[in-house]
mmCIF file of C-alpha atoms in Angstrom:
data_model
loop_
_atom_site.group_PDB
_atom_site.id
_atom_site.type_symbol
_atom_site.label_atom_id
_atom_site.label_comp_id
_atom_site.label_asym_id
_atom_site.label_seq_id
_atom_site.Cartn_x
_atom_site.Cartn_y
_atom_site.Cartn_z
ATOM 1 C CA UNK I 1 96.459 98.505 140.829
ATOM 2 C CA UNK I 2 98.131 100.753 138.549
ATOM 3 C CA UNK I 3 96.244 103.810 137.390
ATOM 4 C CA UNK I 4 96.287 104.909 133.840
ATOM 5 C CA UNK I 5 97.464 108.692 133.234
ATOM 6 C CA UNK I 6 94.512 111.101 132.692
ATOM 7 C CA UNK I 7 93.971 112.680 129.327
ATOM 8 C CA UNK I 8 92.589 116.168 129.638
ATOM 9 C CA UNK I 9 90.967 117.222 126.481
ATOM 10 C CA UNK I 10 90.100 120.790 126.309
ATOM 11 C CA UNK I 11 86.923 122.157 124.962
ATOM 12 C CA UNK I 12 88.391 123.553 121.890
ATOM 13 C CA UNK I 13 90.048 120.333 120.901
ATOM 14 C CA UNK I 14 86.858 118.486 121.612
ATOM 15 C CA UNK I 15 84.660 120.717 119.518
ATOM 16 C CA UNK I 16 87.424 120.594 116.611
ATOM 17 C CA UNK I 17 87.403 116.878 116.551
ATOM 18 C CA UNK I 18 83.656 116.640 116.579
ATOM 19 C CA UNK I 19 83.200 119.155 113.951
ATOM 20 C CA UNK I 20 85.695 117.184 111.993
ATOM 21 C CA UNK I 21 83.906 113.821 112.472
ATOM 22 C CA UNK I 22 80.645 115.542 111.527
ATOM 23 C CA UNK I 23 81.905 117.039 108.405
ATOM 24 C CA UNK I 24 80.569 114.112 106.014
ATOM 25 C CA UNK I 25 77.059 114.427 107.509
ATOM 26 C CA UNK I 26 76.955 117.999 106.652
ATOM 27 C CA UNK I 27 78.741 118.082 103.294
ATOM 28 C CA UNK I 28 77.410 118.404 100.021
ATOM 29 C CA UNK I 29 79.761 116.273 98.359
ATOM 30 C CA UNK I 30 79.218 112.485 98.222
ATOM 31 C CA UNK I 31 81.433 110.468 100.640
ATOM 32 C CA UNK I 32 82.339 107.095 99.345
ATOM 33 C CA UNK I 33 85.165 104.354 99.364
ATOM 34 C CA UNK I 34 86.692 102.372 96.486
ATOM 35 C CA UNK I 35 89.502 99.747 96.185
ATOM 36 C CA UNK I 36 91.951 99.493 93.094
ATOM 37 C CA UNK I 37 94.615 96.759 92.166
ATOM 38 C CA UNK I 38 97.077 96.960 89.562
ATOM 39 C CA UNK I 39 96.921 93.889 87.292
ATOM 40 C CA UNK I 40 100.510 94.229 85.980
ATOM 41 C CA UNK I 41 101.956 93.557 89.289
ATOM 42 C CA UNK I 42 99.738 90.396 89.720
ATOM 43 C CA UNK I 43 100.871 89.275 86.290
ATOM 44 C CA UNK I 44 104.407 89.466 87.511
ATOM 45 C CA UNK I 45 103.797 87.474 90.558
ATOM 46 C CA UNK I 46 103.246 90.305 92.951
ATOM 47 C CA UNK I 47 100.609 92.509 94.392
ATOM 48 C CA UNK I 48 99.531 96.203 94.600
ATOM 49 C CA UNK I 49 96.271 97.181 96.341
ATOM 50 C CA UNK I 50 94.874 100.553 97.339
ATOM 51 C CA UNK I 51 92.046 101.514 99.524
ATOM 52 C CA UNK I 52 90.707 105.085 98.836
ATOM 53 C CA UNK I 53 88.450 107.495 100.517
ATOM 54 C CA UNK I 54 86.700 110.090 98.280
ATOM 55 C CA UNK I 55 85.146 113.526 99.662
ATOM 56 C CA UNK I 56 84.701 115.460 96.343
ATOM 57 C CA UNK I 57 86.714 116.917 95.212
ATOM 58 C CA UNK I 58 89.477 115.015 96.908
ATOM 59 C CA UNK I 59 90.437 111.292 96.878
ATOM 60 C CA UNK I 60 92.849 109.991 99.451
ATOM 61 C CA UNK I 61 94.116 106.431 99.224
ATOM 62 C CA UNK I 62 96.855 104.084 101.224
ATOM 63 C CA UNK I 63 98.323 101.267 99.358
ATOM 64 C CA UNK I 64 100.808 98.321 99.381
ATOM 65 C CA UNK I 65 103.028 96.883 96.606
ATOM 66 C CA UNK I 66 105.277 93.672 96.826
ATOM 67 C CA UNK I 67 106.652 92.727 93.467
ATOM 68 C CA UNK I 68 109.874 91.186 91.770
ATOM 69 C CA UNK I 69 110.610 93.397 88.975
ATOM 70 C CA UNK I 70 111.689 91.463 85.436
ATOM 71 C CA UNK I 71 115.039 92.566 84.286
ATOM 72 C CA UNK I 72 113.115 93.424 80.674
ATOM 73 C CA UNK I 73 111.975 96.372 82.915
ATOM 74 C CA UNK I 74 114.992 97.432 85.048
ATOM 75 C CA UNK I 75 117.692 96.599 82.240
ATOM 76 C CA UNK I 76 120.153 94.800 84.281
ATOM 77 C CA UNK I 77 120.233 91.042 83.451
ATOM 78 C CA UNK I 78 122.916 90.163 86.141
ATOM 79 C CA UNK I 79 120.540 91.177 88.907
ATOM 80 C CA UNK I 80 116.979 90.417 90.310
ATOM 81 C CA UNK I 81 115.176 93.222 92.122
ATOM 82 C CA UNK I 82 112.271 93.256 94.357
ATOM 83 C CA UNK I 83 110.400 95.961 96.024
ATOM 84 C CA UNK I 84 107.938 96.370 99.058
ATOM 85 C CA UNK I 85 106.141 99.678 99.568
ATOM 86 C CA UNK I 86 103.689 101.513 101.458
ATOM 87 C CA UNK I 87 102.099 104.144 99.047
ATOM 88 C CA UNK I 88 99.904 107.405 100.064
ATOM 89 C CA UNK I 89 98.111 109.460 97.705
ATOM 90 C CA UNK I 90 95.982 112.542 97.139
ATOM 91 C CA UNK I 91 94.172 113.315 93.915
ATOM 92 C CA UNK I 92 92.148 116.339 93.022
ATOM 93 C CA UNK I 93 89.050 115.056 90.960
ATOM 94 C CA UNK I 94 87.745 117.324 88.377
ATOM 95 C CA UNK I 95 84.014 117.642 88.389
ATOM 96 C CA UNK I 96 83.369 114.345 89.564
ATOM 97 C CA UNK I 97 84.787 110.811 90.826
ATOM 98 C CA UNK I 98 84.242 109.317 86.965
ATOM 99 C CA UNK I 99 86.744 112.132 85.425
ATOM 100 C CA UNK I 100 89.962 113.865 84.870
ATOM 101 C CA UNK I 101 92.416 113.643 87.793
ATOM 102 C CA UNK I 102 95.922 114.914 89.167
ATOM 103 C CA UNK I 103 97.634 113.893 92.247
ATOM 104 C CA UNK I 104 100.510 113.436 94.343
ATOM 105 C CA UNK I 105 102.021 110.116 95.454
ATOM 106 C CA UNK I 106 104.650 109.283 98.334
ATOM 107 C CA UNK I 107 105.873 105.832 98.569
ATOM 108 C CA UNK I 108 108.055 104.395 101.242
ATOM 109 C CA UNK I 109 110.070 101.478 99.730
ATOM 110 C CA UNK I 110 112.201 98.741 100.691
ATOM 111 C CA UNK I 111 114.315 97.448 97.626
ATOM 112 C CA UNK I 112 116.376 94.519 97.509
ATOM 113 C CA UNK I 113 118.933 93.911 94.709
ATOM 114 C CA UNK I 114 120.641 90.709 94.270
ATOM 115 C CA UNK I 115 123.681 89.986 92.002
ATOM 116 C CA UNK I 116 122.602 86.575 90.391
ATOM 117 C CA UNK I 117 126.208 85.001 89.623
ATOM 118 C CA UNK I 118 127.441 85.895 93.193
ATOM 119 C CA UNK I 119 124.124 85.931 95.224
ATOM 120 C CA UNK I 120 125.693 89.167 96.757
ATOM 121 C CA UNK I 121 122.738 91.563 97.628
ATOM 122 C CA UNK I 122 121.973 94.938 99.185
ATOM 123 C CA UNK I 123 118.795 96.546 100.623
ATOM 124 C CA UNK I 124 118.121 100.261 100.206
ATOM 125 C CA UNK I 125 114.997 102.304 101.617
ATOM 126 C CA UNK I 126 114.137 105.040 99.098
ATOM 127 C CA UNK I 127 111.498 107.538 99.113
ATOM 128 C CA UNK I 128 109.644 108.160 95.894
ATOM 129 C CA UNK I 129 107.683 111.431 95.401
ATOM 130 C CA UNK I 130 105.539 111.533 92.299
ATOM 131 C CA UNK I 131 102.897 113.608 90.374
ATOM 132 C CA UNK I 132 100.300 111.773 88.391
ATOM 133 C CA UNK I 133 97.372 112.314 86.102
ATOM 134 C CA UNK I 134 94.658 110.083 84.770
ATOM 135 C CA UNK I 135 91.096 109.336 84.025
ATOM 136 C CA UNK I 136 88.716 107.027 85.940
ATOM 137 C CA UNK I 137 85.926 105.329 83.900
ATOM 138 C CA UNK I 138 83.229 103.460 85.906
ATOM 139 C CA UNK I 139 81.203 100.725 84.348
ATOM 140 C CA UNK I 140 78.141 98.905 85.678
ATOM 141 C CA UNK I 141 77.716 101.089 88.585
ATOM 142 C CA UNK I 142 80.722 99.813 90.813
ATOM 143 C CA UNK I 143 83.361 98.456 88.385
ATOM 144 C CA UNK I 144 86.287 101.387 87.586
ATOM 145 C CA UNK I 145 89.106 101.281 85.223
ATOM 146 C CA UNK I 146 91.655 103.916 85.741
ATOM 147 C CA UNK I 147 94.565 104.581 83.250
ATOM 148 C CA UNK I 148 97.243 106.994 84.758
ATOM 149 C CA UNK I 149 100.703 107.901 84.446
ATOM 150 C CA UNK I 150 103.034 109.109 87.118
ATOM 151 C CA UNK I 151 106.371 111.069 87.076
ATOM 152 C CA UNK I 152 108.517 110.648 89.929
ATOM 153 C CA UNK I 153 111.945 111.201 91.727
ATOM 154 C CA UNK I 154 113.499 108.677 93.779
ATOM 155 C CA UNK I 155 114.961 110.303 96.980
ATOM 156 C CA UNK I 156 117.688 108.959 98.873
ATOM 157 C CA UNK I 157 118.087 106.001 96.612
ATOM 158 C CA UNK I 158 121.848 105.555 97.331
ATOM 159 C CA UNK I 159 124.714 104.915 94.819
ATOM 160 C CA UNK I 160 124.477 102.060 92.007
ATOM 161 C CA UNK I 161 124.986 98.481 93.416
ATOM 162 C CA UNK I 162 128.222 97.285 92.075
ATOM 163 C CA UNK I 163 129.561 93.858 92.246
ATOM 164 C CA UNK I 164 132.770 93.083 90.355
ATOM 165 C CA UNK I 165 132.369 94.571 87.047
ATOM 166 C CA UNK I 166 128.446 94.512 87.195
ATOM 167 C CA UNK I 167 126.324 97.357 87.941
ATOM 168 C CA UNK I 168 122.757 97.860 88.754
ATOM 169 C CA UNK I 169 121.758 101.496 88.054
ATOM 170 C CA UNK I 170 119.107 103.034 89.885
ATOM 171 C CA UNK I 171 117.682 105.952 88.141
ATOM 172 C CA UNK I 172 116.791 108.980 89.754
ATOM 173 C CA UNK I 173 113.651 109.946 87.703
ATOM 174 C CA UNK I 174 111.009 107.636 86.167
ATOM 175 C CA UNK I 175 107.732 107.622 84.536
ATOM 176 C CA UNK I 176 105.241 104.827 85.036
ATOM 177 C CA UNK I 177 102.103 104.323 83.079
ATOM 178 C CA UNK I 178 99.707 101.766 84.441
ATOM 179 C CA UNK I 179 96.030 101.121 84.429
ATOM 180 C CA UNK I 180 94.185 100.053 87.731
ATOM 181 C CA UNK I 181 91.118 98.218 88.189
ATOM 182 C CA UNK I 182 88.735 99.001 90.887
ATOM 183 C CA UNK I 183 85.424 98.673 92.811
ATOM 184 C CA UNK I 184 83.472 101.673 94.025
ATOM 185 C CA UNK I 185 81.443 101.413 97.027
#
């Protein structure tokens, strides 16, 4: 029988881990969770969902997105553009959960660009770093409506995708306003 390697934890590591895990029990701030979706992505046939953990004054969330962006938004009629991404966010909540917030967002994406006439495609893996500001409203105890706007920079986006004389221009900077619908627990 093969023996597993031992994992020695010193007492400082154990005390630090135990203190971290017990902090919510001794905190004055409320701890809760929420789930949010972006209806715009569902309307376009995709999805975006976030699960958030709130420990005032912070909200941390992890989300996923998958959607094909219509050419009316990206402006390149000869191309289709779809993306999949994993999103991480940290927001600072002013005064309470239902109030003004500012935050940072990091998104690792898989972007696929396809030239419609030739079916030629390329895939890129850019990283989005963004700031965001918004306001969260709460209705009927659990329902949340959160309008916000983000300003981001797309890092390691690569060159524009060119096929024949057609070019898909990928902007470095972007602004993205949206409204999320959610459920707070």
